[in-house]
Coordinates of C-alpha atoms in Angstrom, one line a residue:
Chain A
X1 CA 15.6 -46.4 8.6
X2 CA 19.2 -48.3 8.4
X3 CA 18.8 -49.9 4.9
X4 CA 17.7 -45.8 3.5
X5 CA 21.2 -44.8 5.7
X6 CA 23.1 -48.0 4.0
X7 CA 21.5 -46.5 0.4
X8 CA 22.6 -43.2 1.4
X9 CA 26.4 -44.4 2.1
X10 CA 25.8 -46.1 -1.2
X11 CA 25.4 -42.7 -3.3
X12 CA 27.7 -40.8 -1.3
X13 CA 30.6 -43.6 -1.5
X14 CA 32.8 -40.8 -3.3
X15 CA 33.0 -38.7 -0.4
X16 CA 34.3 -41.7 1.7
X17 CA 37.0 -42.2 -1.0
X18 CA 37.6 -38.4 -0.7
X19 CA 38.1 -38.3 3.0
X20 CA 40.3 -41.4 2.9
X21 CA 42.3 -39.8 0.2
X22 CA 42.3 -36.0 2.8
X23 CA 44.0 -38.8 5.5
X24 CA 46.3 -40.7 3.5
X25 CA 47.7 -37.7 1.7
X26 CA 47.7 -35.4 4.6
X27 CA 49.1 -37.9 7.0
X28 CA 53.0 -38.0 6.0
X29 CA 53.2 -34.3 3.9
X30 CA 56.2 -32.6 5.0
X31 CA 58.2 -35.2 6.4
X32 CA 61.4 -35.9 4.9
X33 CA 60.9 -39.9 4.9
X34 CA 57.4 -39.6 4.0
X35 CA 55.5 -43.1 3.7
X36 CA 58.6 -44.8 4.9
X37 CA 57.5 -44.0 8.5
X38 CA 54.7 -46.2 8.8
X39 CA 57.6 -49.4 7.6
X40 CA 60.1 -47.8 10.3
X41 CA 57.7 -47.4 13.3
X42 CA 56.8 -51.5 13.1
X43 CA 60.3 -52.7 12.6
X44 CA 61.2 -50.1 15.6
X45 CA 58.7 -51.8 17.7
X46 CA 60.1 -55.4 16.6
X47 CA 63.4 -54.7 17.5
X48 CA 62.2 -53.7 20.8
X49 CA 60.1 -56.4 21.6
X50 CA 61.9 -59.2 19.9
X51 CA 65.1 -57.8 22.5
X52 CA 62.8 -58.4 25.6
X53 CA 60.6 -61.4 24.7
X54 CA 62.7 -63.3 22.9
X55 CA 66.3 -62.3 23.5
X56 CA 66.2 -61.8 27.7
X57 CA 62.7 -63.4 28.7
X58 CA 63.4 -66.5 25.9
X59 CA 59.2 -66.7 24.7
X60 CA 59.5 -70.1 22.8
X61 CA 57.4 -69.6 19.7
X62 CA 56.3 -73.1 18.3
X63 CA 57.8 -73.6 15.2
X64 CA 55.6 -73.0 11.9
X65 CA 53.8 -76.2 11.1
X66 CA 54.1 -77.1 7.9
X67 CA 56.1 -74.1 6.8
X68 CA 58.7 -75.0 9.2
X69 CA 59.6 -71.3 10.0
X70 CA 61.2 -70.4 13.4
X71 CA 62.5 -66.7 13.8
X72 CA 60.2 -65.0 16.8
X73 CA 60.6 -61.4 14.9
X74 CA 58.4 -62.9 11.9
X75 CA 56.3 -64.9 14.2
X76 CA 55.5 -61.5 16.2
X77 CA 54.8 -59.4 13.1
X78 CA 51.9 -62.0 11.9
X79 CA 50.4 -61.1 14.9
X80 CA 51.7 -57.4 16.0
X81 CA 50.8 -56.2 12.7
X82 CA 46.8 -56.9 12.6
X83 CA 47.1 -55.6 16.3
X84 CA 48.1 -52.1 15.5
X85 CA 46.4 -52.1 12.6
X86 CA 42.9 -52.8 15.4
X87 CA 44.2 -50.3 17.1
X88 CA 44.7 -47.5 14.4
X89 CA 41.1 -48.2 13.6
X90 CA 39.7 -48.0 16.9
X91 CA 41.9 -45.1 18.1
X92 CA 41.4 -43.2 15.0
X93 CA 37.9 -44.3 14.4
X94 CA 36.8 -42.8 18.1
X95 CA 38.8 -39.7 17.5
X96 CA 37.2 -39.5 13.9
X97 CA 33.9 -37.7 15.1
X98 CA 35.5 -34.8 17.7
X99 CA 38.3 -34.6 15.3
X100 CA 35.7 -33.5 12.3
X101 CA 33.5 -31.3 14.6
X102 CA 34.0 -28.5 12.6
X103 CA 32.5 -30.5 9.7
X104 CA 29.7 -32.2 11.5
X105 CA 28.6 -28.6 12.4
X106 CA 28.6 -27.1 9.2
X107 CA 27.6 -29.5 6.5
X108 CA 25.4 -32.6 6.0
X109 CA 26.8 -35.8 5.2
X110 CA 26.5 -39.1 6.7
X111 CA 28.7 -39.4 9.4
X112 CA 29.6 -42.8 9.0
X113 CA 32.0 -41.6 6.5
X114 CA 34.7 -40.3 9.1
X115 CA 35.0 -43.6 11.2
X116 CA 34.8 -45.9 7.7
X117 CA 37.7 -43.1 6.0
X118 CA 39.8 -43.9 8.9
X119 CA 39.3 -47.7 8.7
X120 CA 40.4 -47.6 5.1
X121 CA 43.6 -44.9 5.0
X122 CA 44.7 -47.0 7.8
X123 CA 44.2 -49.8 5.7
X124 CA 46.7 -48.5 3.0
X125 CA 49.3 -48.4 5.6
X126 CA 48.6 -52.0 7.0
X127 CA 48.8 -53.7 3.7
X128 CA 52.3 -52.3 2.7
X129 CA 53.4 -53.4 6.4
X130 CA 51.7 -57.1 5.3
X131 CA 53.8 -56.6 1.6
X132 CA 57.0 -55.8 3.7
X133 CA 56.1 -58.6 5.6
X134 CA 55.5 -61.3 3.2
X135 CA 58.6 -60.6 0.9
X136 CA 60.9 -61.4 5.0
X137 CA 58.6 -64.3 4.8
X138 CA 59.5 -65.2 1.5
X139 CA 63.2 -64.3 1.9
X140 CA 63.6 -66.8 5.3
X141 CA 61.9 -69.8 3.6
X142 CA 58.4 -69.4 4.1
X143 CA 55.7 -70.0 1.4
X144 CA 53.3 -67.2 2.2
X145 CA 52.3 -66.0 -1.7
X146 CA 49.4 -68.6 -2.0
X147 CA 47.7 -67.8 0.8
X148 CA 47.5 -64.0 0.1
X149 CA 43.8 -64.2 -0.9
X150 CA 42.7 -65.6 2.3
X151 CA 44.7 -63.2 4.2
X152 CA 42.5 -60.5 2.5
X153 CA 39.5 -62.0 4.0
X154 CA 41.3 -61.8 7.5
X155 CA 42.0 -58.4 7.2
X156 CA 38.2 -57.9 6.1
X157 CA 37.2 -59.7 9.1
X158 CA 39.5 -57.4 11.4
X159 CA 38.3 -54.3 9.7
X160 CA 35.1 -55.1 10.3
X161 CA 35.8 -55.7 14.3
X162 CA 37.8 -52.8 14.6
X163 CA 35.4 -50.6 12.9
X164 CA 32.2 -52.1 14.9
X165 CA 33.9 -51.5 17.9
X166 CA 35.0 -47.9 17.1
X167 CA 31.5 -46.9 15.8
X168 CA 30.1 -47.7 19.1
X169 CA 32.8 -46.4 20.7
X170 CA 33.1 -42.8 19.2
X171 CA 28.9 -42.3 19.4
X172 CA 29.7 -42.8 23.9
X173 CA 32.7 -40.4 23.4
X174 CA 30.9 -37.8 22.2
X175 CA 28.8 -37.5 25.2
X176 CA 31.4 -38.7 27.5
X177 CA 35.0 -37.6 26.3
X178 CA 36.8 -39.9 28.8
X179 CA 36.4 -42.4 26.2
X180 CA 38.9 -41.7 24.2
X181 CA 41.9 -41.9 27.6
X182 CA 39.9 -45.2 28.5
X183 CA 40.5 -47.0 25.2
X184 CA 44.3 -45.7 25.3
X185 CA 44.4 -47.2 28.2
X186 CA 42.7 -50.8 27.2
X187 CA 44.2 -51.6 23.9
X188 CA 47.6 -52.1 25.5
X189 CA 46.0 -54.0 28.6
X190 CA 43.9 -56.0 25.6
X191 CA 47.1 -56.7 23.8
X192 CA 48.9 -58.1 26.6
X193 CA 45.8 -60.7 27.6
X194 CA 45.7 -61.5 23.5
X195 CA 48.6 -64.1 22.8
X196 CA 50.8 -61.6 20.4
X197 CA 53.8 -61.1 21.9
X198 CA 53.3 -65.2 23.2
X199 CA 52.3 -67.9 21.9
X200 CA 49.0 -69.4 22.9
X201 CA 51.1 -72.9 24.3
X202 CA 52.2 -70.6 27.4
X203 CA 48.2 -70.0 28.0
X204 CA 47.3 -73.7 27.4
X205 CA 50.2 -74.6 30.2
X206 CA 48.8 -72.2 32.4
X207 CA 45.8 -74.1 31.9
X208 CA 47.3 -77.3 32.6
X209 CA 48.3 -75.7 36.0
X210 CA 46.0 -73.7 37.0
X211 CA 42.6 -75.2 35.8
X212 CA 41.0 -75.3 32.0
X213 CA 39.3 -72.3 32.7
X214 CA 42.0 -69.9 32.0
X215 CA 42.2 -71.0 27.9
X216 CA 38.1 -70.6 28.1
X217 CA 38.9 -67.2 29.1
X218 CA 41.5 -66.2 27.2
X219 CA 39.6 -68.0 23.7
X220 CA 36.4 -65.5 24.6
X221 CA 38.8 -62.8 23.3
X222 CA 37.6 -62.7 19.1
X223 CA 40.9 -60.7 18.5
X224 CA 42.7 -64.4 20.1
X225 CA 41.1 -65.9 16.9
X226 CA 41.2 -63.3 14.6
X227 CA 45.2 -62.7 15.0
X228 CA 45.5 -66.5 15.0
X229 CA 44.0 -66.5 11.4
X230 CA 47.2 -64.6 10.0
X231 CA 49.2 -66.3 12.3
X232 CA 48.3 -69.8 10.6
X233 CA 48.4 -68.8 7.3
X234 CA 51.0 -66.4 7.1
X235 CA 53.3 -67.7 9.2
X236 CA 52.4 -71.7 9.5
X237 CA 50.9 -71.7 5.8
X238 CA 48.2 -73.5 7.0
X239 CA 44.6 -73.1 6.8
X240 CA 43.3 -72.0 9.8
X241 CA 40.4 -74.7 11.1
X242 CA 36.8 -74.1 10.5
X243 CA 36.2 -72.9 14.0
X244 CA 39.2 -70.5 13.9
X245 CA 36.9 -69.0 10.8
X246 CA 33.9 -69.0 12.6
X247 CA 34.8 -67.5 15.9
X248 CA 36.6 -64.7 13.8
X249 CA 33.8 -64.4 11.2
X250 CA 30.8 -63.9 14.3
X251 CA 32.2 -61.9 16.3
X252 CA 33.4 -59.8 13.6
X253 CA 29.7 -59.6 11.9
X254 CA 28.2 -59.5 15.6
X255 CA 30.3 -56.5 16.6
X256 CA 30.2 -54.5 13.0
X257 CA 26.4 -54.9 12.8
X258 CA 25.8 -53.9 16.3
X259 CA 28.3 -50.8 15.6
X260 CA 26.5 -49.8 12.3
X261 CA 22.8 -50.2 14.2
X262 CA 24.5 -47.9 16.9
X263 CA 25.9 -45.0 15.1
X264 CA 23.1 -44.7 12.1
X265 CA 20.7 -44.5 15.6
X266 CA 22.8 -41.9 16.9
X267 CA 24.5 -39.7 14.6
X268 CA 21.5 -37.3 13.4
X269 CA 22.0 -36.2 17.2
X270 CA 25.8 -36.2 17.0
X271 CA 26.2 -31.9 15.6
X272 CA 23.9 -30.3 18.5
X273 CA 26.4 -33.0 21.1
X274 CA 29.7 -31.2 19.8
Chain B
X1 CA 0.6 -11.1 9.7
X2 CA 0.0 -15.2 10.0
X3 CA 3.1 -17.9 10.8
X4 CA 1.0 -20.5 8.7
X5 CA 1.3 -20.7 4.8
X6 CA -1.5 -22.1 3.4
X7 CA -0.5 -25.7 1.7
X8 CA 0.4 -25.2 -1.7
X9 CA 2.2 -27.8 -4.6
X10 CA 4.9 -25.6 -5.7
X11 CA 6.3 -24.7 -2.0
X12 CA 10.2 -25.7 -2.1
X13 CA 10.4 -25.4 1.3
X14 CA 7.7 -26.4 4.0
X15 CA 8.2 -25.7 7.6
X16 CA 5.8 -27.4 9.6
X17 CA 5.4 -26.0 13.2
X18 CA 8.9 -26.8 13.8
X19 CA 10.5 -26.6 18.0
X20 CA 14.2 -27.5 18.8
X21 CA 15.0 -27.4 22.2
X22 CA 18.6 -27.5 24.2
X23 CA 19.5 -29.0 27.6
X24 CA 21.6 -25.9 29.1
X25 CA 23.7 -28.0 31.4
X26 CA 24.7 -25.6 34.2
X27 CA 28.4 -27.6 34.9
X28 CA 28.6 -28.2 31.1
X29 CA 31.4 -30.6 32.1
X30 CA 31.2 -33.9 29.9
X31 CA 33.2 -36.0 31.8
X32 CA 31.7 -39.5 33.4
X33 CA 33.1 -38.5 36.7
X34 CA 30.8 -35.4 36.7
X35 CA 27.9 -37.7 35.6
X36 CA 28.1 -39.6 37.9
X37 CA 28.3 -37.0 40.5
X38 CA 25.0 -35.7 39.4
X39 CA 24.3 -39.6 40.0
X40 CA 20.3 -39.9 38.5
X41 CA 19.3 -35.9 38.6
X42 CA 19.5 -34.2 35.6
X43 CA 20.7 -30.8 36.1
X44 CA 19.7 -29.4 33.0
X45 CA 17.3 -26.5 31.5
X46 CA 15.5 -27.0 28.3
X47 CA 15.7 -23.8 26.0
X48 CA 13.6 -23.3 23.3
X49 CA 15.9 -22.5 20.4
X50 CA 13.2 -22.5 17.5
X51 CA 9.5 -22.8 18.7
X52 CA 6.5 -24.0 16.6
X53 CA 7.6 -22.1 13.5
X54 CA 5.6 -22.3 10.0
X55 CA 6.4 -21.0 6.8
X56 CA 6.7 -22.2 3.5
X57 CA 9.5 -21.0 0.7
X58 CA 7.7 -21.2 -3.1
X59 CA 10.1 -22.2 -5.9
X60 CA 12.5 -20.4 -7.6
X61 CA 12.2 -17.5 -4.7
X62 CA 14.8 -15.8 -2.6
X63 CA 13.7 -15.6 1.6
X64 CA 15.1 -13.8 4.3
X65 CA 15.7 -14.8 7.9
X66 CA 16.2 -11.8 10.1
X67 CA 16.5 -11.6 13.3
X68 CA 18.8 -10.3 16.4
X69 CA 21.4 -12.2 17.8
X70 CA 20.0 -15.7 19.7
X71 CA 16.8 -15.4 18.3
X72 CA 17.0 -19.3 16.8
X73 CA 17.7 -18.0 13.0
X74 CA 20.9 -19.9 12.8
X75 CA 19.1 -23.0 14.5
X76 CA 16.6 -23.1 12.0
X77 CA 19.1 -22.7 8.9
X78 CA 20.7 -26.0 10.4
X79 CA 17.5 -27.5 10.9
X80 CA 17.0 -26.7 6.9
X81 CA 20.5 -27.5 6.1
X82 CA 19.9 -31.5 8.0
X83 CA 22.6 -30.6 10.4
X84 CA 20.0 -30.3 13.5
X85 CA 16.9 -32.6 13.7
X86 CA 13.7 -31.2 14.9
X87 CA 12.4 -31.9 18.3
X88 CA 8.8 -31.9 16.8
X89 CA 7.3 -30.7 13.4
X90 CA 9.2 -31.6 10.1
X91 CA 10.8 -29.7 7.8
X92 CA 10.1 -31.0 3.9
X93 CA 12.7 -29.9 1.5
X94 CA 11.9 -30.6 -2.5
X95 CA 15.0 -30.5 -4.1
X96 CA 18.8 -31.3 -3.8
X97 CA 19.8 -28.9 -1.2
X98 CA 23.4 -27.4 -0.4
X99 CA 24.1 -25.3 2.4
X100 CA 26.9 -23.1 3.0
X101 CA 27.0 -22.3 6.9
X102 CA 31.3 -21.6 6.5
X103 CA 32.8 -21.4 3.6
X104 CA 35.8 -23.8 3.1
X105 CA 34.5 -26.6 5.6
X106 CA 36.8 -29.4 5.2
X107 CA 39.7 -27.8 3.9
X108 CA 42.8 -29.8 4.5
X109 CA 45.6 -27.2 5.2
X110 CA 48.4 -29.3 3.7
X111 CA 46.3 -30.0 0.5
X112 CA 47.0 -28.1 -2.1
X113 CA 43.8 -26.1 -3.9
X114 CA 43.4 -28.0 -6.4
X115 CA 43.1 -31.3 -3.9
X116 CA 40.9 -29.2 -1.8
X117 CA 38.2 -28.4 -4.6
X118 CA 37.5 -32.2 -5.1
X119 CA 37.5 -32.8 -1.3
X120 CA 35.3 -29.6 -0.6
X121 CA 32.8 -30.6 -3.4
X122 CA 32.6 -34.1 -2.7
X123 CA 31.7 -32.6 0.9
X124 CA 28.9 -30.4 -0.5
X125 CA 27.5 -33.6 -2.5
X126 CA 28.7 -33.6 -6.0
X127 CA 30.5 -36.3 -8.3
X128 CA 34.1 -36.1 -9.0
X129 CA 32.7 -36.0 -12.7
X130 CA 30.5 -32.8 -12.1
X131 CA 33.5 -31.0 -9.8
X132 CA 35.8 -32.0 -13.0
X133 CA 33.3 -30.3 -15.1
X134 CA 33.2 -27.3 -13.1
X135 CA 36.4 -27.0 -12.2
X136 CA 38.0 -24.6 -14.5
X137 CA 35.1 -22.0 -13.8
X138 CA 35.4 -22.4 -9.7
X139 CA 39.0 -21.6 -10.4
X140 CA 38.5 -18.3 -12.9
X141 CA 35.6 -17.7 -9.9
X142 CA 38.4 -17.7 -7.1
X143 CA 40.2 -15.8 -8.7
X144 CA 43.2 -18.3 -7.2
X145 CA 44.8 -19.6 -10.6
X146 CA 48.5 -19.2 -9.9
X147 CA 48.2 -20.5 -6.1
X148 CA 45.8 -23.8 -7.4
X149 CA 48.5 -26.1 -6.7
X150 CA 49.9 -24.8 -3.4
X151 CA 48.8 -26.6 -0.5
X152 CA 45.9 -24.1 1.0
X153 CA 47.6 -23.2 4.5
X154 CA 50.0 -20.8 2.4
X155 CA 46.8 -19.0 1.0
X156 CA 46.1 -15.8 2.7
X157 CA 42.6 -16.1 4.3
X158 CA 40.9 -14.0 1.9
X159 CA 42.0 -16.0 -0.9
X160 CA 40.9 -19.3 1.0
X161 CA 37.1 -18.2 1.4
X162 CA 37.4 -16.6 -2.3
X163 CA 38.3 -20.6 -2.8
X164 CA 35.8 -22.2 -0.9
X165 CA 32.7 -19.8 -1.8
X166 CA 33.7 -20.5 -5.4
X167 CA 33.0 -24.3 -4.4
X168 CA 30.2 -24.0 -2.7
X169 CA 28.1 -21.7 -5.3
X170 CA 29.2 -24.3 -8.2
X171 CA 27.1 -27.0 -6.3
X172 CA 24.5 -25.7 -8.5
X173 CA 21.7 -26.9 -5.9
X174 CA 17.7 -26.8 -6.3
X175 CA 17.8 -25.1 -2.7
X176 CA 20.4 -23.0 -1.0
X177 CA 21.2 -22.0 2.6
X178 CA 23.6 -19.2 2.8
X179 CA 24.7 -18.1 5.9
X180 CA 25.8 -14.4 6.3
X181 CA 28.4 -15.2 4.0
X182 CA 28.2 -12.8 1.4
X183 CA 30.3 -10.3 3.3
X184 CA 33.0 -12.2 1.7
X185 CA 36.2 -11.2 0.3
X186 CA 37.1 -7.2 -1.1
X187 CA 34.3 -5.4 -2.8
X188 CA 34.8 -6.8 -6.3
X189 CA 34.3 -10.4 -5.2
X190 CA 31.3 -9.4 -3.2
X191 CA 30.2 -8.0 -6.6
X192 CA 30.5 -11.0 -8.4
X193 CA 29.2 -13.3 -5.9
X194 CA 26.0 -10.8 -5.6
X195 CA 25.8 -11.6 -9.4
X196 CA 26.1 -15.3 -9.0
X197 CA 23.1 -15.2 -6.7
X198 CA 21.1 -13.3 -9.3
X199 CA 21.7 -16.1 -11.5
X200 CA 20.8 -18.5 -9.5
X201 CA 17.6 -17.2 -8.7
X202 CA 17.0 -16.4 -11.9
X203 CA 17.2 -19.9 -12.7
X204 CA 14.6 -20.7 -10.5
X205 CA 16.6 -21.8 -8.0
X206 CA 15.7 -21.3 -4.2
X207 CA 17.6 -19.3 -1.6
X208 CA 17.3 -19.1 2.3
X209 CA 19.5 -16.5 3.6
X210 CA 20.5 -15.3 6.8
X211 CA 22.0 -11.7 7.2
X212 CA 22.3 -8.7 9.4
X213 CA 22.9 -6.7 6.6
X214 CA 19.2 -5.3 6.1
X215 CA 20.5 -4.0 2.6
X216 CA 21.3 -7.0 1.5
X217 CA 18.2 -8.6 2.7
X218 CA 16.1 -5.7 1.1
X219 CA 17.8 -6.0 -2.6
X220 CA 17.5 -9.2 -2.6
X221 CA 14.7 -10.8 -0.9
X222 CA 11.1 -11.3 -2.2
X223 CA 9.8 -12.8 1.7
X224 CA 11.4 -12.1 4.8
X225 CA 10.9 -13.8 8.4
X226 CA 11.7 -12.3 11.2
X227 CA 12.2 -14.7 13.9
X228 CA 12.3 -13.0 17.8
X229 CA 13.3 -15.7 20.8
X230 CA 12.8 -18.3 18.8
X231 CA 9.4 -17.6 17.7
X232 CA 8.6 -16.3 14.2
X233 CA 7.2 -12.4 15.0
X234 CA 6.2 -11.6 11.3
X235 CA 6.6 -13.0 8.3
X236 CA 5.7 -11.4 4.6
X237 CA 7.2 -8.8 2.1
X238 CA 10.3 -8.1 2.3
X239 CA 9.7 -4.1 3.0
X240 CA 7.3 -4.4 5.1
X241 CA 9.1 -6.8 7.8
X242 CA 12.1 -4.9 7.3
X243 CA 9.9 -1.7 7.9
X244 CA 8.7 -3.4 11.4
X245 CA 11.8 -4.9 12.3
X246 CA 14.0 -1.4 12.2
X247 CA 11.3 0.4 13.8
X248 CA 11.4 -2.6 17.2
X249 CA 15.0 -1.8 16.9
X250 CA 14.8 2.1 17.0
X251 CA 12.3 1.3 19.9
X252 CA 14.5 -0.9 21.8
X253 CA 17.8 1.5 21.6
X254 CA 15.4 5.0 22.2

């Protein structure tokens, strides 16, 4: 029954570009600065946080190893970046299905389409944040050009968490809309137990302190390993080690497969729950 | 008159003793607070919607669904169109089927028309090849030529049905649901839409349609079913259910 649903996304793959195309172009129309909002928002946020976390609380980010990099604001957009890229996805991707009722109720398609069209429009946007990105990079004395390739597998690997997760996630809110004001409220909670705004030395200190439980904990997070992938090679230029990959590539696959098992289950019953 | 066709090889449609049921939740309140309130008790009703109906549409004809209102005709058309599942039975559908339950479904207000065509027919299941084939004669259909590049919120709302009917009918399907959308646009339109499903059924292409306009039903339906709280009271001819359908009504208001 999932392998005739993953045929039928097959043959209706058009549609998916379609959609994506309906959020990327409907997105920024009638704004006077157009795609430029989705460079201003990020370097908005950095300012802000680079003020407080680096400025007045003095976050000490190691310095990039071999790269030799040392300017927090980079260091925080390798890692801010894929964050609110997860949470576009997951936000978006959970809002996807309510959003399209009106859709859902009056045509047959497979549903999947909504939650994947999000993943990818977003998508767009992320990888001209990761261009602007790379060229500051570039411009401060980093070397981030060759690593660009396995960059793109990262942001495969996020995709797919971030999409798992909303799949799952957007089935449960349709038959219990709190779920949307729950995730609004855990992202930001999950972003500040996820070393992005710190560097994971301050966690393995704690550790030192309090006990070597506290980095188990904290390295149970995937999106702890997954942001540390672009972390290493965007911003060390260094390959990230083979458990790094692993730990981002299972959970990833884990979480996606359990997401797709979920919502092709589910989503025959999704137009009578609207 | 019998709900059960006899099995036959050239049936487009079969409907196979077909039920869909709704929970009527008295608080329909879907919040987890109010499930959790109800803790493990279910306060719900199942209604019957549709309730072991049979029938069978042969190729290449046009069938009616008549009915009053909330007598499961709609739920059935979603059942055909694979936006409902059945609770039990099975509907079997031979053919590439397109349904068109609202006209315009999709629409992205800040896309223009042209925009809008692609999304809309990628929606309804065809190729950006075949809407780029068709795309001059959905156009000339709409009747929207001048506005095509205007983004469709500045499109009066008769022109945005004219737009999105002129989609849907260039799906070209084997099978076609229509929902009590012919009443759409002025009386010229409804002319040349009336025409278009000549065509089509003189192509030997299927229709299921749902209307209250008996007229419409009578000029252009060979079978008609008339479906009564969910159950299928008669089903033949088009005259004659008609015939037995106005007289229940003339009863009913006597």
């Amino acid at each position: 029954m999932t392998l005739a649903y993953g045929r039928e996304l097959i043959a209706t793959r058009e549609l998916l570009l379609n959609l994506t195309m309906r959020e990327v172009k409907g997105q920024y129309r009638r704004t006077v600065l157009g795609q430029l909002w989705s460079i201003i928002n990020p370097i908005a946020t950095m300012i802000v946080y680079t003020l407080v976390f680096s400025f007045l609380l003095r976050v000490p980010p190691p310095p990039g190893d071999p790269s030799g990099l040392d300017v927090y604001a980079l260091w925080l957009m390798c890692g801010l970046l894929p964050w609110t890229y997860f949470t576009r996805v997951v936000n978006g991707g959970v809002a996807s299905i309510t959003a399209n009722a009106g859709l859902i109720t009056k045509v047959y398609f497979p549903r999947m389409h909504l939650p994947l069209s999000v993943t990818l429009s977003t998508a767009i946007t992320f990888g001209v944040e990761l261009g602007v990105l790379t060229i500051a990079l570039w411009i401060v004395g980093g070397f981030p050009l060759p690593w660009l390739p396995l960059v793109l597998v990262a942001i495969v690997i996020l995709a797919m968490f971030g999409t798992g997760l909303a799949m799952m996630l957007a089935i449960v809110n349709v038959h219990f809309r709190d779920t949307q004001h729950f995730v609004g409220i855990l992202l930001p909670m999950w972003m500040f137990l996820t070393p992005i705004l710190y560097p994971l030395s301050l966690v393995e200190e704690a550790a030192g302190r309090e006990g070597a439980w506290v980095l188990t904990v904290f390295q149970l997070n995937p999106m702890l390993h997954i942001v540390e992938l672009f972390r290493a090679l965007l911003y060390d230029n260094a390959l990230p080690t083979a458990l790094e990959w692993l730990a981002a590539i299972g959970s990833a696959s884990i979480v996606f497969a359990l997401g797709y098992l979920v919502f092709a289950r589910y989503e025959r019953r999704l137009a009578e729950l609207l | 008159m019998s709900a059960a066709g006899a099995a036959s090889g050239d049936a487009a449609v079969v409907v196979d003793a077909v039920s869909k049921k709704f929970r009527l939740f008295h608080e329909r309140n879907q919040t987890l607070k109010s499930a959790v309130m109800r803790g493990r008790r279910i306060v719900a009703d199942d209604f019957w919607a549709v309730r072991d109906v049979s029938f069978e549409v042969p190729h290449g004809a046009t069938f009616g669904l008549i009915g009053r209102n909330g007598s499961g005709k709609s739920t059935l058309l979603k059942m055909l169109a694979r936006i409902y599942q059945p609770d039990s039975g099975r509907v079997v559908l031979h053919g590439r089927v397109s349904s068109m339950l609202e006209v315009g479904s999709g629409f992205h207000p800040e896309l223009s028309g042209r925009e809008n065509i692609y999304l809309n027919g990628s929606i309804l299941g065809l190729t950006r090849k075949q809407v780029a084939a068709r795309f001059d004669s959905i156009v000339d259909f709409s009747g929207v030529e001048t506005f095509i590049d205007q983004p469709v919120k500045n499109y009066s709302s008769g022109m945005y049905v004219r737009l999105g009917f002129a989609v849907a009918v260039h799906t070209e399907p084997d099978i076609l649901i229509v929902d009590e959308i012919l009443a759409v646009g002025d009386g010229a339109f409804r002319e040349k839409s009336r025409k278009k499903f000549l065509e089509f059924t003189g192509e030997g292409r299927t229709v299921i349609l749902v209307s209250h306009a008996l007229s419409e039903i009578t000029a252009m339906c060979q079978q008609v079913a008339w479906m009564h709280e969910g159950r299928l009271r008669a089903l033949g001819p088009t005259d004659d259910v008609v015939a037995a359908y106005t007289a229940s009504i003339a009863d009913e208001s006597s």
